[in-house]
PDB file of C-alpha atoms in Angstrom:
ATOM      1  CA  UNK A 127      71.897 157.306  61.581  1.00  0.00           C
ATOM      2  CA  UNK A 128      75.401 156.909  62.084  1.00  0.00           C
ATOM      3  CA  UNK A 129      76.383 153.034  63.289  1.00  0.00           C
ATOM      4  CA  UNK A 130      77.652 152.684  66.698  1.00  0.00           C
ATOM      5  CA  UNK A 131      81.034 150.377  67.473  1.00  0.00           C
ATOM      6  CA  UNK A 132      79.655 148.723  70.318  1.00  0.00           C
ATOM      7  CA  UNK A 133      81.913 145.858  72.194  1.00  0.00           C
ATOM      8  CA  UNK A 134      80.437 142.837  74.602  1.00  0.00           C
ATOM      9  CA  UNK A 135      82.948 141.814  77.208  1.00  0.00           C
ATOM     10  CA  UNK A 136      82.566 140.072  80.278  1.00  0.00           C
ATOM     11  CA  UNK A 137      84.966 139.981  82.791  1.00  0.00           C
ATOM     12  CA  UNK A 138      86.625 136.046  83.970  1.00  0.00           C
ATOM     13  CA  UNK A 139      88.114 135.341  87.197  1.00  0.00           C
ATOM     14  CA  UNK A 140      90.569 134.142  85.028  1.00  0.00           C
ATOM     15  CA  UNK A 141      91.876 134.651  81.646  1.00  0.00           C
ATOM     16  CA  UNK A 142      94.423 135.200  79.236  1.00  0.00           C
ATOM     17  CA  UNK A 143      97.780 134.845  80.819  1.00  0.00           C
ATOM     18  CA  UNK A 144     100.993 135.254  79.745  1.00  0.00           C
ATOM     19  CA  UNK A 145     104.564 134.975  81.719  1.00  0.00           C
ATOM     20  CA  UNK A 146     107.855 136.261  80.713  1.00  0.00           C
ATOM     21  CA  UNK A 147     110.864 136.365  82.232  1.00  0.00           C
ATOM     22  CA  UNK A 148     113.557 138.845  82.690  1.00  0.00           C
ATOM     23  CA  UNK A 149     116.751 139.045  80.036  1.00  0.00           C
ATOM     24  CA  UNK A 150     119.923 137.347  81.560  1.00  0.00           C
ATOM     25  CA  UNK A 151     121.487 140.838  82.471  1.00  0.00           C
ATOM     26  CA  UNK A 152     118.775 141.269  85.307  1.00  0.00           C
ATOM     27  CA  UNK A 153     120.863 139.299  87.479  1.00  0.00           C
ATOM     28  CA  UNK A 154     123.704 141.604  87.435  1.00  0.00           C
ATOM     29  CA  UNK A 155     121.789 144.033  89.919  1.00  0.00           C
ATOM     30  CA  UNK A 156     119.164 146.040  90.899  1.00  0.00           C
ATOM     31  CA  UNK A 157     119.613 148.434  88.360  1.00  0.00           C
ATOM     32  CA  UNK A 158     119.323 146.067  85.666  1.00  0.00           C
ATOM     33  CA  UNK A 159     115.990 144.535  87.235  1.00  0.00           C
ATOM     34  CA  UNK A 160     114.599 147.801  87.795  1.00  0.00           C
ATOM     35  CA  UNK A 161     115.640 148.679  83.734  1.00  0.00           C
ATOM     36  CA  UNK A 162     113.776 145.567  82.938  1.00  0.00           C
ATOM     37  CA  UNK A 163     110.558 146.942  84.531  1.00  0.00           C
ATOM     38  CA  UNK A 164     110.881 150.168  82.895  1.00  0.00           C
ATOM     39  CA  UNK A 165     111.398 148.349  79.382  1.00  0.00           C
ATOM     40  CA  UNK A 166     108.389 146.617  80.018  1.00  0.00           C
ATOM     41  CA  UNK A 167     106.398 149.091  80.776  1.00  0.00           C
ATOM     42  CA  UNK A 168     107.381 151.146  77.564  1.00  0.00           C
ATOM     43  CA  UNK A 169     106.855 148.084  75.317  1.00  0.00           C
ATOM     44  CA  UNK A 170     103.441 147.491  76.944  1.00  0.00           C
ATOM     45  CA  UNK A 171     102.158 151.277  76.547  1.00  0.00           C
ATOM     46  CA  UNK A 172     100.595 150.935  73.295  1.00  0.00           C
ATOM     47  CA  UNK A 173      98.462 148.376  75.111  1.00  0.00           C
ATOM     48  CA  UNK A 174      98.009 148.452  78.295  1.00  0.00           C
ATOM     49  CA  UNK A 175      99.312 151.080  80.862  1.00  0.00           C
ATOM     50  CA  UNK A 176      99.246 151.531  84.704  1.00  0.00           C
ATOM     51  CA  UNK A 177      97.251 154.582  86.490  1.00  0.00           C
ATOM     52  CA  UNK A 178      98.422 152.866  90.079  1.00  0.00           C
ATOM     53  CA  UNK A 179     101.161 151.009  91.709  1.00  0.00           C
ATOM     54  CA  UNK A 180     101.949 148.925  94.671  1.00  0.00           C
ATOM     55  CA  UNK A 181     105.538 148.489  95.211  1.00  0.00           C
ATOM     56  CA  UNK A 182     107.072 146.229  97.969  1.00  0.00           C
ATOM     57  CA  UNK A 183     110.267 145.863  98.937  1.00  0.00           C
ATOM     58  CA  UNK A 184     112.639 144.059 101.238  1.00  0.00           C
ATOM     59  CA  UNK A 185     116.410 142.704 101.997  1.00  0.00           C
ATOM     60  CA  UNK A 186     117.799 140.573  99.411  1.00  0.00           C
ATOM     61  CA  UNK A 187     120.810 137.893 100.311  1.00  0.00           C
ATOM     62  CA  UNK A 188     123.348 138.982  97.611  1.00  0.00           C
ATOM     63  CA  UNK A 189     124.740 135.110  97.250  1.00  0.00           C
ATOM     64  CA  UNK A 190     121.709 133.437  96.896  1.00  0.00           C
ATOM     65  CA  UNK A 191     119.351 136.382  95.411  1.00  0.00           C
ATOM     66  CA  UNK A 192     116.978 135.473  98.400  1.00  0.00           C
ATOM     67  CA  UNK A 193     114.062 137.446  99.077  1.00  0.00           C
ATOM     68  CA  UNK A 194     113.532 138.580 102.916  1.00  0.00           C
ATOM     69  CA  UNK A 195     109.680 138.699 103.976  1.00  0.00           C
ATOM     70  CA  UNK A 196     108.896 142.355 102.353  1.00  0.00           C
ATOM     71  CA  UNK A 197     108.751 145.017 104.952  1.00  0.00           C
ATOM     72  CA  UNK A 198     107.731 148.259 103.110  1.00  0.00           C
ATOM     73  CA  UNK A 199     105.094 149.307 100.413  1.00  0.00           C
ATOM     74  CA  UNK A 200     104.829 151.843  98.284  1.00  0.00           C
ATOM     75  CA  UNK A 201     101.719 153.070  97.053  1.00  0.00           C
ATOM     76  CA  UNK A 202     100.840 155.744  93.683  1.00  0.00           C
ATOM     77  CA  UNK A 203      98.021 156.489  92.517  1.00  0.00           C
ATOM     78  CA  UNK A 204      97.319 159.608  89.431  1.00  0.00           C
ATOM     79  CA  UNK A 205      94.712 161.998  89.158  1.00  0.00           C
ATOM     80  CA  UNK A 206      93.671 160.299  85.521  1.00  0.00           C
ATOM     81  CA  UNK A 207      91.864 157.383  87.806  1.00  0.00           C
ATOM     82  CA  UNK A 208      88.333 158.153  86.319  1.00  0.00           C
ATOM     83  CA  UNK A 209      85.093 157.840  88.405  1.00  0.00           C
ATOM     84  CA  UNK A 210      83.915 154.224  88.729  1.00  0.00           C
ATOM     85  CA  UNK A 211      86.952 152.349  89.198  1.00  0.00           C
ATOM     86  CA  UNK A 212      88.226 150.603  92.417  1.00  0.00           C
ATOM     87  CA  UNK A 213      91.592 151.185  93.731  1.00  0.00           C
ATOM     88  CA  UNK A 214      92.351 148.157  95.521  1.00  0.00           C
ATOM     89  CA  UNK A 215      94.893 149.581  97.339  1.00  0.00           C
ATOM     90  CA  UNK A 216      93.439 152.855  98.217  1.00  0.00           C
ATOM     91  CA  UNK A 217      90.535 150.688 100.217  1.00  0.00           C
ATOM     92  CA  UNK A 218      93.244 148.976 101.702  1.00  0.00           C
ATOM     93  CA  UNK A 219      95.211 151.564 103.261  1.00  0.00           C
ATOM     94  CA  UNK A 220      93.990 155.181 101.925  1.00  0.00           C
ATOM     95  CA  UNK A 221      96.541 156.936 104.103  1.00  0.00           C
ATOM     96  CA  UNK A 222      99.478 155.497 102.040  1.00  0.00           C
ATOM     97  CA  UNK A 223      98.608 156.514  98.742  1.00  0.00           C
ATOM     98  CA  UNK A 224     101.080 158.727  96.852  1.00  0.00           C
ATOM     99  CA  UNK A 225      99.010 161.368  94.177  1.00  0.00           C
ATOM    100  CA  UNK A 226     101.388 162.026  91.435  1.00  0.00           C
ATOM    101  CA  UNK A 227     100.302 163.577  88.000  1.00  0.00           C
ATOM    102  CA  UNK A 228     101.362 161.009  85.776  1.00  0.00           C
ATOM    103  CA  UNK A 229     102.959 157.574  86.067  1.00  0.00           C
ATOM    104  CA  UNK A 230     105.881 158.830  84.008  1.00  0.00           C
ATOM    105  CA  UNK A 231     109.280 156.905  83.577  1.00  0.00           C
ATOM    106  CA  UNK A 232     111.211 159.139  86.090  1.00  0.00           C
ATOM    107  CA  UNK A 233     108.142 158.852  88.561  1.00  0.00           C
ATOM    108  CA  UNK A 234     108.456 155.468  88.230  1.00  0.00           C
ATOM    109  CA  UNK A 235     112.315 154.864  88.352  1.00  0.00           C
ATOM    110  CA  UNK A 236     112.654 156.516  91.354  1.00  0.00           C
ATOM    111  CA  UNK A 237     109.653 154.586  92.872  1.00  0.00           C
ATOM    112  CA  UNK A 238     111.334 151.668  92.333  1.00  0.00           C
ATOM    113  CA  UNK A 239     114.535 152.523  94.359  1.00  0.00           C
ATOM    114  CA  UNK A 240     115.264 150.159  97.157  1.00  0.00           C
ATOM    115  CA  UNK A 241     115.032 152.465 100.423  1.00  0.00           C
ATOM    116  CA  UNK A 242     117.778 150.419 101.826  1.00  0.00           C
ATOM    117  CA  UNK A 243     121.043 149.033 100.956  1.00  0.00           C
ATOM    118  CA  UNK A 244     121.086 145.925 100.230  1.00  0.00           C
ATOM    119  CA  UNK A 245     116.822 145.709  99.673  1.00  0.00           C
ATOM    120  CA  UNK A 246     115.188 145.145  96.243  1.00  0.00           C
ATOM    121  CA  UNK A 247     111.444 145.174  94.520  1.00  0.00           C
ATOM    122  CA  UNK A 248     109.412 141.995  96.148  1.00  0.00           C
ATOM    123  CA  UNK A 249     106.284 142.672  93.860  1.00  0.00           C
ATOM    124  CA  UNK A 250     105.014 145.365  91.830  1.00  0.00           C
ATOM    125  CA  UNK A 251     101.239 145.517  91.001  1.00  0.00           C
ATOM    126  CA  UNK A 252      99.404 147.739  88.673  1.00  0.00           C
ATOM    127  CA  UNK A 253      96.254 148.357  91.114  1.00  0.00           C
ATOM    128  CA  UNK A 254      94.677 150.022  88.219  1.00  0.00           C
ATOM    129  CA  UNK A 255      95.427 149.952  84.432  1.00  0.00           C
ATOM    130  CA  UNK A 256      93.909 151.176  80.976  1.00  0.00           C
ATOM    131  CA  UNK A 257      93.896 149.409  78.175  1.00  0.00           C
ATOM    132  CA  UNK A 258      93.279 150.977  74.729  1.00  0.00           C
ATOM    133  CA  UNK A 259      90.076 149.986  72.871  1.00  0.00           C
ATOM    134  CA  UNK A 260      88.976 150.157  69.423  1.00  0.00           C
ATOM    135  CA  UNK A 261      85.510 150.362  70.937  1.00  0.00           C
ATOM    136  CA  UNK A 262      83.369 153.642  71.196  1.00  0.00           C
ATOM    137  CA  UNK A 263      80.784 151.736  73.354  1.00  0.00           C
ATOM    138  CA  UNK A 264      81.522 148.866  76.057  1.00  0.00           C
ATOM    139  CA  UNK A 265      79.093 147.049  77.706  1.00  0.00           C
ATOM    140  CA  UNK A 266      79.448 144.587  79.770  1.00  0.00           C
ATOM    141  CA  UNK A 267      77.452 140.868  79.561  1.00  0.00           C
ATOM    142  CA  UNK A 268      76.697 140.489  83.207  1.00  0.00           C
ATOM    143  CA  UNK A 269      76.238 144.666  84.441  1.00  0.00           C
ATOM    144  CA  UNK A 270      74.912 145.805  81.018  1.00  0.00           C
ATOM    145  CA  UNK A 271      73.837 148.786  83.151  1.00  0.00           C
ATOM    146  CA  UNK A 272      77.563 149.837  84.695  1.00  0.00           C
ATOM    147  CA  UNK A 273      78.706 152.730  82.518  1.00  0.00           C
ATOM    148  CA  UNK A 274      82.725 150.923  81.883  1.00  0.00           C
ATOM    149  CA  UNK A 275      85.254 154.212  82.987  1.00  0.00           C
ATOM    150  CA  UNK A 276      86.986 155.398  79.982  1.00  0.00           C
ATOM    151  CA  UNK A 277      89.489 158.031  79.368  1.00  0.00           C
ATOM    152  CA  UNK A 278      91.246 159.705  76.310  1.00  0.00           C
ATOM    153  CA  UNK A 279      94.915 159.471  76.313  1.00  0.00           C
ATOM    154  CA  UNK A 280      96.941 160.523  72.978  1.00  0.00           C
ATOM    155  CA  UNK A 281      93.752 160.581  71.508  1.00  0.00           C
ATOM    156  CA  UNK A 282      92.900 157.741  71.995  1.00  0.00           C
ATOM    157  CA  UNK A 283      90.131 156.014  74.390  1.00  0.00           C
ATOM    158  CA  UNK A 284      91.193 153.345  77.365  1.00  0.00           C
ATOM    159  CA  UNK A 285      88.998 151.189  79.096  1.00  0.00           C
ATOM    160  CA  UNK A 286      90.489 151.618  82.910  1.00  0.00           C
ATOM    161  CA  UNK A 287      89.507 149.255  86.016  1.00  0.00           C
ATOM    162  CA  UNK A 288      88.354 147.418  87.847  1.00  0.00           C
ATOM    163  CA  UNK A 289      84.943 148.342  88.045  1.00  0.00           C
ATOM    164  CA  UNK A 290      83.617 149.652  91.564  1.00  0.00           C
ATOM    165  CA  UNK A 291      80.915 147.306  91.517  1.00  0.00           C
ATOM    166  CA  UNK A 292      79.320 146.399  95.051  1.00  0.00           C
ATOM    167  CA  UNK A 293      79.189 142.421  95.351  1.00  0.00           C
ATOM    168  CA  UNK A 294      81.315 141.812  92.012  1.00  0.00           C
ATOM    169  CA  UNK A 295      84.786 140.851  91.201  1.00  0.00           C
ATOM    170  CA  UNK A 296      87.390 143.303  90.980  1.00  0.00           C
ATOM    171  CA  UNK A 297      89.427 142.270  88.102  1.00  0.00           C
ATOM    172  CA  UNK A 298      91.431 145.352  86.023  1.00  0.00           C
ATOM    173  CA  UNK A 299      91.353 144.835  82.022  1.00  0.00           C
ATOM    174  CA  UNK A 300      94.832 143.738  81.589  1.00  0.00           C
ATOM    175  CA  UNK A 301      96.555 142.924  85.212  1.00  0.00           C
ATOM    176  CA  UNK A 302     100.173 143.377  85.358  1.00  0.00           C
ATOM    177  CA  UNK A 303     102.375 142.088  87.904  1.00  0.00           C
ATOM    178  CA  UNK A 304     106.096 141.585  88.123  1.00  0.00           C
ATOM    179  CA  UNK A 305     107.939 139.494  90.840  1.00  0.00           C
ATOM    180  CA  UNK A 306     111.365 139.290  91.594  1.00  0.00           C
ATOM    181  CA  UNK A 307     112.587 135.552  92.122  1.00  0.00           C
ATOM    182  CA  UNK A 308     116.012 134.880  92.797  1.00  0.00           C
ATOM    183  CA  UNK A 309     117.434 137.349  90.996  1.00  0.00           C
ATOM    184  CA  UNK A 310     115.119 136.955  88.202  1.00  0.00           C
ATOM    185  CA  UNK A 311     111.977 139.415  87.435  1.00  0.00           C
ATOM    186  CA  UNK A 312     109.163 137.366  86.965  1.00  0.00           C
ATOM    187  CA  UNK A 313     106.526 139.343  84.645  1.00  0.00           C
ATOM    188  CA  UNK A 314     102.839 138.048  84.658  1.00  0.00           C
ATOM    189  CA  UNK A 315     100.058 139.566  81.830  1.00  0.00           C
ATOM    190  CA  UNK A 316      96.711 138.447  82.140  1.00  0.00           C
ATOM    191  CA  UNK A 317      93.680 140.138  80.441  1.00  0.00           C
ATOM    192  CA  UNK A 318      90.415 139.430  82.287  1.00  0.00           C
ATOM    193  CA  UNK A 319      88.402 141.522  80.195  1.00  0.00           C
ATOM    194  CA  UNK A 320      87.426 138.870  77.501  1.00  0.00           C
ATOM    195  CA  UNK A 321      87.783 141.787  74.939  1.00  0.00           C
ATOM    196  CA  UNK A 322      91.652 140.916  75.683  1.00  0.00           C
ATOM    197  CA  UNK A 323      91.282 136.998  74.617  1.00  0.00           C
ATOM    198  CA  UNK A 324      88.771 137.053  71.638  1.00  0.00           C
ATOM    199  CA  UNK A 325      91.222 136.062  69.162  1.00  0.00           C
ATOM    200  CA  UNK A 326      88.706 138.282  66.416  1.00  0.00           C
ATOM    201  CA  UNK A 327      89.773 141.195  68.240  1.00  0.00           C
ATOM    202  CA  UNK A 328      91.661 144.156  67.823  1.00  0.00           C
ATOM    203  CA  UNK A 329      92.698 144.316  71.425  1.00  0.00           C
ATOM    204  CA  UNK A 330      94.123 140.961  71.685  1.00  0.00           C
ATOM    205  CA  UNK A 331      96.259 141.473  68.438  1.00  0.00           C
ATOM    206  CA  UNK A 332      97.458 144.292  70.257  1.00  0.00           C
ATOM    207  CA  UNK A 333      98.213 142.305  72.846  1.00  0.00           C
ATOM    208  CA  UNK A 334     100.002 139.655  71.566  1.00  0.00           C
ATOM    209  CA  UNK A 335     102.195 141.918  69.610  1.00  0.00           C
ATOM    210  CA  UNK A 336     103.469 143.276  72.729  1.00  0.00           C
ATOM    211  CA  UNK A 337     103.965 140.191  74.047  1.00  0.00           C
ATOM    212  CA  UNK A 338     106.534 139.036  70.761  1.00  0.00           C
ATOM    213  CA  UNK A 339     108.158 142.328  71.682  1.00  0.00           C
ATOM    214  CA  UNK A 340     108.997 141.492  74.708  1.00  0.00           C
ATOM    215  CA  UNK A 341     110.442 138.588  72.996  1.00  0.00           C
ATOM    216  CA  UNK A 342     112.583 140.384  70.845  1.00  0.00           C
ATOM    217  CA  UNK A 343     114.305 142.329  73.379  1.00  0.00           C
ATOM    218  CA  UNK A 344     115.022 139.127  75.304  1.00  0.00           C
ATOM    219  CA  UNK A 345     112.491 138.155  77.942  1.00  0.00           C
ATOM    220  CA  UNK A 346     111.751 134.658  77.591  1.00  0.00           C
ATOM    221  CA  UNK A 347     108.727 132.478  78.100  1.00  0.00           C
ATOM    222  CA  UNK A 348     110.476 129.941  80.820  1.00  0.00           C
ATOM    223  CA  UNK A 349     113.227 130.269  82.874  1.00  0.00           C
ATOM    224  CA  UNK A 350     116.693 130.403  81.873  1.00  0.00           C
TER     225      UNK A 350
END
C-alpha cells in the first residue's frame, strides 16, 4: 500500500508573525505604495496567495501623510474560493462583493486606485488566502473530522481558509494585511496554521524565504 503524506496542524489565535515595511520610494506617492503592494504580492505567490480582498480607502493630508477616517471599501472575491471556507467579508456585507475570475496583477492594480483625488489605500486584507502545501492529507488536531478546502493551482495543491466552522475561530493559513501609515505601507504576515511555524517544515522554509526576499528588494523589518 502506497504511504500517505499526512500533515497535523492546528490552528492558533496567534502565530507566526512577521512585519515589514515599505522601501523608502513608497513615500514618493501613491503609485509607488500601490507598486509596493503589487511587489509583495508577486514575491509572496510561491507561498501564500490571496482568493479575496478588502480594500479601504480614504483622504490623505499630502504634508503630513495623514490618514482621514476611511470612507469606502472595496470588496473581491474569485470563483476559485472552494467549498468550506468563510469569507469574512462576504458575511459581512454580501451585497458588496466584487466576483472576478482571478486575482490577477491588473485586477488588482486597478483595485487599488484611490476613487478620489487626493485619497489613498487605509488597509488591505486578504479575507481569504491559499497557501501551498507539501501535504496530500491535512487534518486538523482539534476538527480531525473538517475535510481542510484545498485546490490545485500550477499543479500544485493549496490549503485555502478559514475554515467555515460553526463556533470556531476563523483564522486563514497565512493572513496578510498591509496598512498605510504616514506615508509608509505597513505589511503584516502571520501564519496561524501551525504547519506555517513548525520550523521542520516545508511550509515555513517557504515562508521564511519569502520573507528574506522581501528583504532583498528593500522592505525592512523596522521603520526607517
Amino acid at each position: 500500500m502506497k504511504a500517505t503524506n499526512q500533515s497535523t496542524f492546528a490552528i492558533a489565535d496567534r502565530g507566526l508573525l512577521i512585519t515589514r515595511y515599505g522601501p523608502p520610494q513608497v513615500l514618493d506617492g501613491v503609485a509607488e505604495r500601490r507598486a509596493a503592494v503589487m511587489r509583495t504580492l508577486e514575491i509572496l505567490s510561491p507561498v501564500v496567495r490571496p482568493l479575496a480582498l478588502e480594500i479601504s480607502f480614504g483622504p490623505l493630508d499630502p504634508k503630513t501623510f495623514a490618514m482621514f477616517p476611511e470612507t469606502e471599501t472595496r470588496r473581491l472575491a474569485t470563483p476559485a474560493i472552494p467549498a468550506g471556507v468563510a469569507n469574512q467579508s462576504a458575511y459581512a456585507k454580501p451585497a458588496e462583493i466584487e466576483l472576478v475570475d482571478e486575482l490577477t496583477a491588473d485586477v488588482v492594480a486597478g483595485a487599488l486606485t484611490p476613487p478620489h483625488p487626493d485619497w489613498d489605500v487605509g488597509t488591505i486584507r486578504a479575507t481569504v488566502t491559499a497557501a501551498r502545501v507539501s501535504a496530500t492529507d491535512l487534518t486538523i488536531e482539534q476538527l480531525p473530522s473538517r475535510p481542510v478546502p484545498v485546490v490545485v493551482l500550477e499543479d500544485e495543491r493549496w490549503a485555502v481558509g478559514p475554515i467555515d466552522a460553526l463556533g470556531y475561530r476563523l483564522k486563514p493559513p497565512v493572513a496578510l494585511v498591509w496598512r498605510q501609515e504616514y506615508g509608509d505601507i505597513v505589511l503584516r504576515i502571520e501564519a496561524f496554521w501551525t504547519l506555517w511555524w513548525q520550523t521542520d517544515s516545508a511550509e515555513y522554509v517557504s515562508l521564511r524565504a519569502a520573507e528574506q526576499a522581501l528583504d532583498a528588494v528593500g522592505f525592512s523589518p523596522t521603520p526607517e
